[in-house]
Coordinates of C-alpha atoms and ligand atoms in Angstrom, one line a residue:
M200 CA -0.1 0.1 -0.1
T201 CA 1.4 3.3 -0.9
F202 CA -1.2 6.0 -0.1
R203 CA -0.1 8.7 2.1
L204 CA -1.5 9.9 5.3
S205 CA -2.7 13.3 4.9
V206 CA -2.3 14.7 8.6
A207 CA -4.2 18.0 9.2
L208 CA -2.5 19.9 11.9
L209 CA -5.2 21.9 13.8
S210 CA -4.5 24.7 15.7
V211 CA -7.0 24.8 18.6
A212 CA -7.3 28.1 20.6
L213 CA -8.4 27.1 23.9
A214 CA -10.8 29.3 25.8
L215 CA -10.6 28.5 29.4
S216 CA -13.4 30.1 31.4
P217 CA -12.1 30.7 34.8
I218 CA -15.5 29.9 36.5
A219 CA -16.9 26.8 35.2
A220 CA -20.6 26.5 35.3
Q221 CA -21.7 23.0 35.4
Q222 CA -23.5 21.9 32.1
Q223 CA -26.5 19.4 32.7
E224 CA -26.7 16.2 30.9
W225 CA -27.2 16.7 27.0
A226 CA -26.1 20.4 27.2
Q227 CA -23.1 21.6 25.0
C228 CA -19.9 21.5 26.9
G229 CA -17.3 22.2 24.0
G230 CA -16.8 22.4 20.3
S231 CA -15.0 25.1 17.8
G232 CA -16.3 28.5 18.9
W233 CA -17.9 27.3 22.1
T234 CA -17.5 29.9 24.8
G235 CA -19.7 28.5 27.3
G236 CA -19.2 26.2 30.2
T237 CA -17.0 23.0 29.8
T238 CA -17.6 21.2 33.0
C239 CA -20.3 18.6 33.1
A240 CA -22.6 17.8 36.0
T241 CA -21.5 14.9 38.1
G242 CA -22.1 11.4 36.6
T243 CA -21.9 13.1 32.7
V244 CA -18.9 13.5 30.9
C245 CA -18.1 16.1 28.0
T246 CA -17.9 14.0 25.1
V247 CA -16.9 15.1 21.5
V248 CA -19.5 14.6 19.0
N249 CA -17.7 16.3 16.4
Q250 CA -15.3 19.4 15.9
W251 CA -18.1 21.8 16.5
Y252 CA -20.1 20.3 19.2
S253 CA -19.1 18.5 22.7
Q254 CA -22.0 17.3 24.9
C255 CA -22.5 16.1 28.5
I256 CA -23.3 12.3 28.3
R257 CA -23.9 10.1 31.1
G258 CA -20.5 8.3 31.9
T259 CA -20.9 4.5 32.2
A260 CA -17.3 4.3 33.8
S261 CA -16.8 2.5 37.1
S262 CA -15.6 5.4 39.5
T263 CA -12.4 3.6 40.5
T264 CA -10.2 4.5 37.6
S265 CA -11.6 7.8 36.9
A266 CA -11.4 9.1 40.6
S267 CA -7.8 8.3 41.0
N268 CA -6.8 9.5 37.4
P269 CA -5.0 12.7 37.5
G270 CA -5.2 13.2 33.9
S271 CA -3.1 14.2 31.0
T272 CA -1.5 17.6 31.8
S273 CA 0.0 18.3 28.0
V274 CA -1.9 20.3 25.6
S275 CA -1.2 17.8 22.5
A276 CA -1.5 17.9 19.0
G277 CA -2.2 14.2 19.0
L278 CA -0.5 10.9 19.1
Q279 CA -0.6 10.3 15.4
N280 CA 1.1 14.0 14.9
A281 CA 3.7 13.0 17.6
A282 CA 4.4 9.8 15.8
V283 CA 4.8 11.4 12.5
K284 CA 7.1 14.1 14.0
A285 CA 9.2 11.4 15.4
G286 CA 9.6 10.0 11.7
K287 CA 7.1 7.0 12.0
L288 CA 4.6 6.0 9.7
Y289 CA 1.5 5.8 12.2
F290 CA 0.3 5.6 15.7
G291 CA -2.8 3.4 15.7
T292 CA -5.1 1.3 17.8
A293 CA -7.0 -1.9 17.7
T294 CA -10.8 -1.6 17.5
D295 CA -13.8 -3.9 17.3
N296 CA -17.4 -4.1 16.0
P297 CA -19.5 -4.0 19.0
M298 CA -18.4 -0.4 20.2
Q299 CA -19.0 1.1 16.9
T300 CA -22.3 2.2 18.5
D301 CA -20.4 4.3 20.9
Q302 CA -20.5 7.9 19.4
A303 CA -18.0 9.4 21.6
Y304 CA -15.5 6.5 21.0
V305 CA -16.0 6.7 17.1
A306 CA -15.4 10.1 17.1
L307 CA -12.1 9.7 19.0
L308 CA -11.1 6.5 17.2
S309 CA -11.8 8.6 13.8
N310 CA -9.6 11.5 15.0
T311 CA -6.6 11.4 12.6
S312 CA -4.6 13.6 14.8
E313 CA -4.5 10.7 17.3
F314 CA -4.7 7.7 15.2
G315 CA -3.2 7.0 11.8
S316 CA -4.1 3.5 11.5
I317 CA -6.8 1.0 12.9
T318 CA -6.5 -2.6 13.3
P319 CA -9.5 -4.9 13.8
G320 CA -9.2 -6.8 16.9
N321 CA -11.4 -9.9 16.1
S322 CA -13.4 -9.7 12.7
M323 CA -10.6 -10.9 10.7
K324 CA -9.7 -14.0 12.6
W325 CA -10.2 -17.3 11.1
D326 CA -13.4 -18.4 13.1
A327 CA -15.0 -15.0 12.1
T328 CA -14.1 -15.0 8.4
E329 CA -14.3 -18.8 7.5
P330 CA -16.6 -20.4 10.2
T331 CA -17.6 -23.2 7.7
R332 CA -15.0 -24.6 5.3
G333 CA -15.2 -22.7 2.1
T334 CA -18.0 -20.2 3.4
F335 CA -16.6 -16.8 4.0
T336 CA -18.2 -14.0 6.0
F337 CA -16.7 -10.5 5.9
T338 CA -19.3 -8.1 7.1
N339 CA -17.8 -7.2 10.4
G340 CA -14.4 -6.8 8.9
D341 CA -15.6 -4.6 6.0
T342 CA -17.3 -2.5 8.5
L343 CA -13.9 -1.7 10.2
V344 CA -12.0 -1.5 7.0
N345 CA -14.3 0.9 5.5
L346 CA -14.2 3.2 8.5
G347 CA -10.4 3.3 8.1
V348 CA -10.5 4.0 4.5
K349 CA -13.0 6.5 4.9
N350 CA -11.0 8.1 7.6
K351 CA -7.8 7.9 5.6
Q352 CA -6.2 5.6 8.1
L353 CA -3.9 2.8 7.6
V354 CA -5.6 -0.4 8.2
R355 CA -3.7 -3.4 9.5
G356 CA -5.1 -7.0 8.9
H357 CA -5.0 -9.2 11.6
T358 CA -4.7 -12.3 11.5
L359 CA -4.4 -15.2 9.1
V360 CA -2.8 -18.1 10.8
W361 CA -3.0 -18.5 14.4
H362 CA -3.7 -21.1 16.9
N363 CA -6.4 -19.4 18.7
Q364 CA -9.8 -18.5 17.7
L365 CA -10.1 -21.4 15.0
P366 CA -13.1 -22.9 13.8
G367 CA -14.2 -26.1 15.0
W368 CA -14.0 -27.8 11.6
L369 CA -10.4 -26.9 11.3
E370 CA -9.1 -27.5 14.6
N371 CA -10.9 -30.7 15.0
G372 CA -10.1 -32.2 11.7
Q373 CA -7.6 -34.9 10.8
W374 CA -5.5 -33.3 8.0
T375 CA -2.8 -34.8 5.7
A376 CA 0.2 -32.3 4.9
A377 CA -1.4 -31.8 1.4
E378 CA -5.0 -31.1 2.7
L379 CA -3.9 -28.7 5.6
T380 CA -1.6 -26.8 3.0
K381 CA -4.7 -26.2 0.6
I382 CA -6.9 -25.1 3.7
I383 CA -4.2 -22.6 4.7
Q384 CA -3.6 -21.4 0.8
D385 CA -7.4 -21.2 0.4
H386 CA -8.1 -19.1 3.4
T387 CA -5.2 -17.0 3.1
T388 CA -5.9 -16.3 -0.6
T389 CA -9.7 -15.6 -0.3
V390 CA -9.3 -13.4 2.8
V391 CA -6.4 -11.2 1.5
K392 CA -7.9 -11.0 -1.9
H393 CA -11.2 -9.6 -0.3
W394 CA -9.4 -6.8 1.1
A395 CA -6.4 -6.4 -1.5
G396 CA -5.5 -2.7 -2.1
K397 CA -7.2 -1.5 1.1
L398 CA -4.8 -2.8 3.8
Y399 CA -1.2 -1.4 4.9
A400 CA -0.2 -4.8 6.5
W401 CA -1.2 -8.2 7.3
D402 CA -0.1 -10.2 10.5
V403 CA 0.0 -13.3 8.5
V404 CA 1.3 -15.7 11.2
N405 CA 0.6 -14.8 14.9
E406 CA 2.2 -16.1 17.8
P407 CA 4.2 -19.1 16.4
F408 CA 6.3 -19.6 19.6
E409 CA 5.9 -20.6 23.0
E410 CA 7.5 -18.5 25.9
D411 CA 10.5 -20.8 25.9
G412 CA 11.4 -20.4 22.2
T413 CA 10.0 -23.7 20.9
Y414 CA 7.5 -23.9 18.3
R415 CA 3.9 -23.7 19.5
D416 CA 2.4 -27.1 18.9
S417 CA -0.7 -26.0 16.9
I418 CA -2.5 -27.8 14.6
F419 CA -0.5 -26.0 11.9
Y420 CA 2.9 -27.1 13.5
K421 CA 1.7 -30.7 14.3
V422 CA 1.0 -31.4 10.6
L423 CA 3.2 -29.1 8.7
K424 CA 6.1 -28.4 11.2
T425 CA 7.7 -25.0 10.4
E426 CA 6.7 -25.3 6.6
Y427 CA 3.3 -23.7 7.4
I428 CA 4.8 -20.2 8.0
A429 CA 6.1 -19.8 4.4
I430 CA 3.1 -21.5 2.8
A431 CA 0.9 -18.7 4.2
L432 CA 3.4 -16.0 3.6
R433 CA 3.8 -17.0 -0.2
A434 CA -0.2 -17.1 -0.7
A435 CA -0.6 -13.9 1.2
R436 CA 2.0 -12.3 -1.3
A437 CA 0.3 -13.8 -4.2
A438 CA -3.0 -12.5 -3.4
D439 CA -1.9 -8.9 -2.7
P440 CA 1.6 -8.2 -3.9
K441 CA 1.8 -4.9 -2.3
V442 CA 0.8 -5.6 1.4
K443 CA 3.3 -6.0 4.0
L444 CA 3.7 -9.1 5.6
Y445 CA 4.4 -9.6 9.5
D446 CA 4.8 -12.4 11.7
Y447 CA 5.3 -12.3 15.6
N448 CA 5.0 -12.0 18.9
I449 CA 7.9 -11.1 21.1
D450 CA 8.7 -8.3 23.5
G451 CA 12.1 -8.1 24.8
L452 CA 15.1 -10.2 24.1
G453 CA 14.9 -13.9 25.4
S454 CA 14.4 -17.4 24.2
K455 CA 11.0 -16.7 22.4
S456 CA 12.7 -13.7 20.5
T457 CA 15.7 -15.7 19.6
G458 CA 13.3 -18.3 18.0
M459 CA 11.8 -15.4 16.1
Y460 CA 15.0 -14.0 15.0
N461 CA 16.1 -17.4 13.5
L462 CA 12.7 -17.9 11.9
V463 CA 13.0 -14.6 10.1
K464 CA 16.6 -15.3 9.1
N465 CA 15.6 -18.7 7.9
L466 CA 12.5 -17.2 6.0
K467 CA 14.8 -14.5 4.4
A468 CA 17.3 -16.9 3.3
Q469 CA 14.6 -19.4 1.5
G470 CA 13.2 -15.9 0.0
A471 CA 9.8 -16.2 1.7
P472 CA 8.1 -12.8 1.7
I473 CA 8.4 -11.4 4.7
D474 CA 8.5 -7.6 5.6
G475 CA 7.9 -7.2 9.2
V476 CA 7.9 -8.4 12.6
G477 CA 5.6 -7.5 15.2
I478 CA 6.6 -6.7 18.6
Q479 CA 3.2 -7.5 20.3
A480 CA 3.9 -5.6 23.8
H481 CA 0.9 -7.0 26.2
L482 CA 3.0 -5.5 29.0
I483 CA 3.0 -5.2 32.8
S484 CA 3.6 -1.8 34.5
G485 CA 6.6 -1.9 36.6
S486 CA 8.0 -4.7 34.7
V487 CA 8.5 -3.7 31.3
P488 CA 11.5 -5.2 29.7
S489 CA 14.5 -3.0 29.4
S490 CA 15.7 -4.8 26.1
I491 CA 12.8 -3.8 24.0
Q492 CA 14.9 -1.4 21.8
A493 CA 17.8 -3.9 21.5
N494 CA 15.3 -6.5 20.3
I495 CA 13.8 -4.2 17.7
Q496 CA 17.2 -3.3 16.5
Q497 CA 18.5 -6.9 16.1
F498 CA 15.3 -7.5 13.8
A499 CA 16.0 -4.1 12.1
D500 CA 19.5 -5.6 11.4
L501 CA 17.9 -8.4 9.5
G502 CA 16.3 -6.0 7.0
V503 CA 12.7 -6.3 8.0
D504 CA 10.4 -3.5 9.3
V505 CA 9.3 -3.8 13.0
A506 CA 6.2 -2.5 14.5
I507 CA 4.7 -2.4 18.1
T508 CA 1.5 -4.3 17.3
E509 CA -0.6 -4.5 20.4
L510 CA 0.6 -2.4 23.1
D511 CA -1.1 -2.3 26.5
I512 CA 0.5 -1.9 29.9
R513 CA -1.7 -3.3 32.7
M514 CA -1.6 -3.0 36.4
T515 CA -3.4 -4.4 39.4
L516 CA -6.6 -2.6 40.1
P517 CA -7.5 -0.1 41.4
A518 CA -5.5 2.4 39.7
T519 CA -3.8 5.0 42.0
A520 CA -2.1 8.0 41.1
A521 CA 1.3 6.6 41.8
K522 CA 0.5 3.4 39.5
L523 CA -0.7 5.7 36.7
A524 CA 2.7 7.7 37.1
Q525 CA 4.6 4.4 36.7
Q526 CA 2.6 3.5 33.7
K527 CA 3.5 6.9 32.2
T528 CA 7.2 5.9 32.5
D529 CA 6.6 2.6 31.1
Y530 CA 4.6 4.1 28.0
Q531 CA 7.4 6.4 27.5
N532 CA 10.0 3.9 27.5
V533 CA 8.4 1.5 25.1
I534 CA 7.7 4.4 22.7
K535 CA 11.3 5.6 23.1
A536 CA 12.5 2.2 22.0
C537 CA 10.5 2.4 18.9
K538 CA 11.5 6.0 18.4
N539 CA 15.1 5.3 18.4
V540 CA 15.2 2.6 15.8
K541 CA 14.6 3.8 12.3
A542 CA 12.9 0.4 11.2
C543 CA 10.3 0.8 13.7
V544 CA 7.5 2.0 11.6
G545 CA 4.7 2.5 14.0
V546 CA 2.9 1.6 17.2
T547 CA -0.5 0.2 17.7
I548 CA -2.4 0.0 21.1
W549 CA -4.7 -2.6 21.9
D550 CA -7.6 -0.5 22.0
I551 CA -8.1 3.2 23.0
T552 CA -9.7 3.2 26.4
D553 CA -9.9 1.0 29.5
K554 CA -13.6 0.8 28.7
Y555 CA -13.1 -1.5 26.1
S556 CA -9.6 -3.2 27.1
W557 CA -9.6 -7.2 27.0
I558 CA -7.4 -7.1 30.0
P559 CA -10.0 -7.6 32.9
S560 CA -11.8 -10.4 31.2
V561 CA -8.5 -12.3 30.7
F562 CA -6.6 -11.3 33.7
P563 CA -9.1 -10.8 36.6
G564 CA -8.1 -8.0 38.9
Q565 CA -5.9 -6.4 36.2
G566 CA -6.7 -3.7 33.8
A567 CA -6.4 0.2 33.4
A568 CA -3.9 -0.7 30.5
L569 CA -4.7 1.9 27.9
P570 CA -4.0 5.6 27.6
W571 CA -7.6 6.8 28.2
D572 CA -9.7 6.0 30.8
E573 CA -13.2 4.6 31.0
N574 CA -14.6 8.2 30.5
L575 CA -12.3 8.5 27.5
K576 CA -10.4 11.1 29.5
K577 CA -6.6 11.1 28.7
K578 CA -4.5 9.5 31.4
P579 CA -0.9 10.3 32.4
A580 CA 0.1 7.4 30.0
Y581 CA -1.0 9.6 27.4
D582 CA 1.7 12.2 28.1
G583 CA 4.2 9.3 28.4
I584 CA 3.5 8.4 24.7
V585 CA 3.9 12.1 23.7
A586 CA 7.2 12.4 25.7
G587 CA 8.4 9.3 24.2
F588 CA 8.0 10.4 20.7
A589 CA 9.6 13.8 21.7
Ligands
LIG761 C1 -8.3 15.4 17.6 O1 -7.4 15.3 18.5 C2 -6.7 16.3 19.1 C3 -5.5 16.0 19.8 O2 -5.9 15.5 20.9 C4 -7.6 17.5 19.6 O3 -6.8 18.5 19.7 C5 -9.0 17.7 18.6 O4 -9.7 18.7 19.2 C6 -9.3 16.4 18.3 N1 -10.5 16.8 17.2 C7 -11.7 16.6 17.4 C8 -12.5 16.7 16.1 O5 -12.2 15.9 18.2

């Protein structure tokens, strides 16, 4: 994909009224040219509807995060603009279909000063796109791809071959090597062709390694050993010759990263079309690896692009001001690691707001992992990202 992002730098004059009258639910609280009150009544949140109109809308957030969220202190021109200034292609986010009815969320998602790229979180996965063999459904993926195209955001495809969220027919089947090769080729070809020309990159193979650096014993590996990776990459390249092909996941240096390093080296040696490696980066606040930059660098040295593809930094709830300050530092360090290596092309956070993060459902008691809180208010982490790109 070669279309260029046009990034509008908005100069915004902030009229801060010293005495903030409280706006009631549904009242206007902001927007271009608005000089009235900007503080919403308790229980409601000033929510951007569009550039000209913000409205007090009842917040659905739990009070734990927002009560302790000291908020962002910077007046910022947005994360995408910060990333571009640092020489990166994009700052992006994952999103999903259920929250597309949340107007305030969609307005933020569509703000190209903040996000130059979006990644569908679930709707392109195998169970979503080919629930029955040979029968493809693209509706949910189309919704998100069309939004990105309309917004002039780069869309990252996620993901073609992964051991999770597979349909039963595939996972429970008994396949010969020839059959499974054809299944991978048919799936990859059909899905990549469907969105050909509209995507910037595809995560072709996701999470091929165990933590210890051995190959994950997925249905693909069981039948085809490491062959399945090049099979998928080649089919994807044939279906959309321009799209960037990625393979991941790793964070800092370690056995898993070494496994990935050897794989990429090997793929390049056999001429398989691999363009990039994703540093997944589902991290824990206070224990972010210090070797992320060194890790990015070693892949850059192999001649592939690197992207941070699923960044979030979780903490034990409830969030406190001290924990949010630590998280700010953590975000800053991760972003800086990408900034410092030219081949690191962009960063994707795994959704925008704590309201829609996957973390609490998978790691009970953990959360508050994203730069916007449950009321879509910027957290200190937001400033950390800006500082990391500075
Ligand atoms: C988009 O984000 C930027 C940066 O935070 C902000 O200044 C601007 O007001 C936002 N635009 C809209 C339309 O909300």
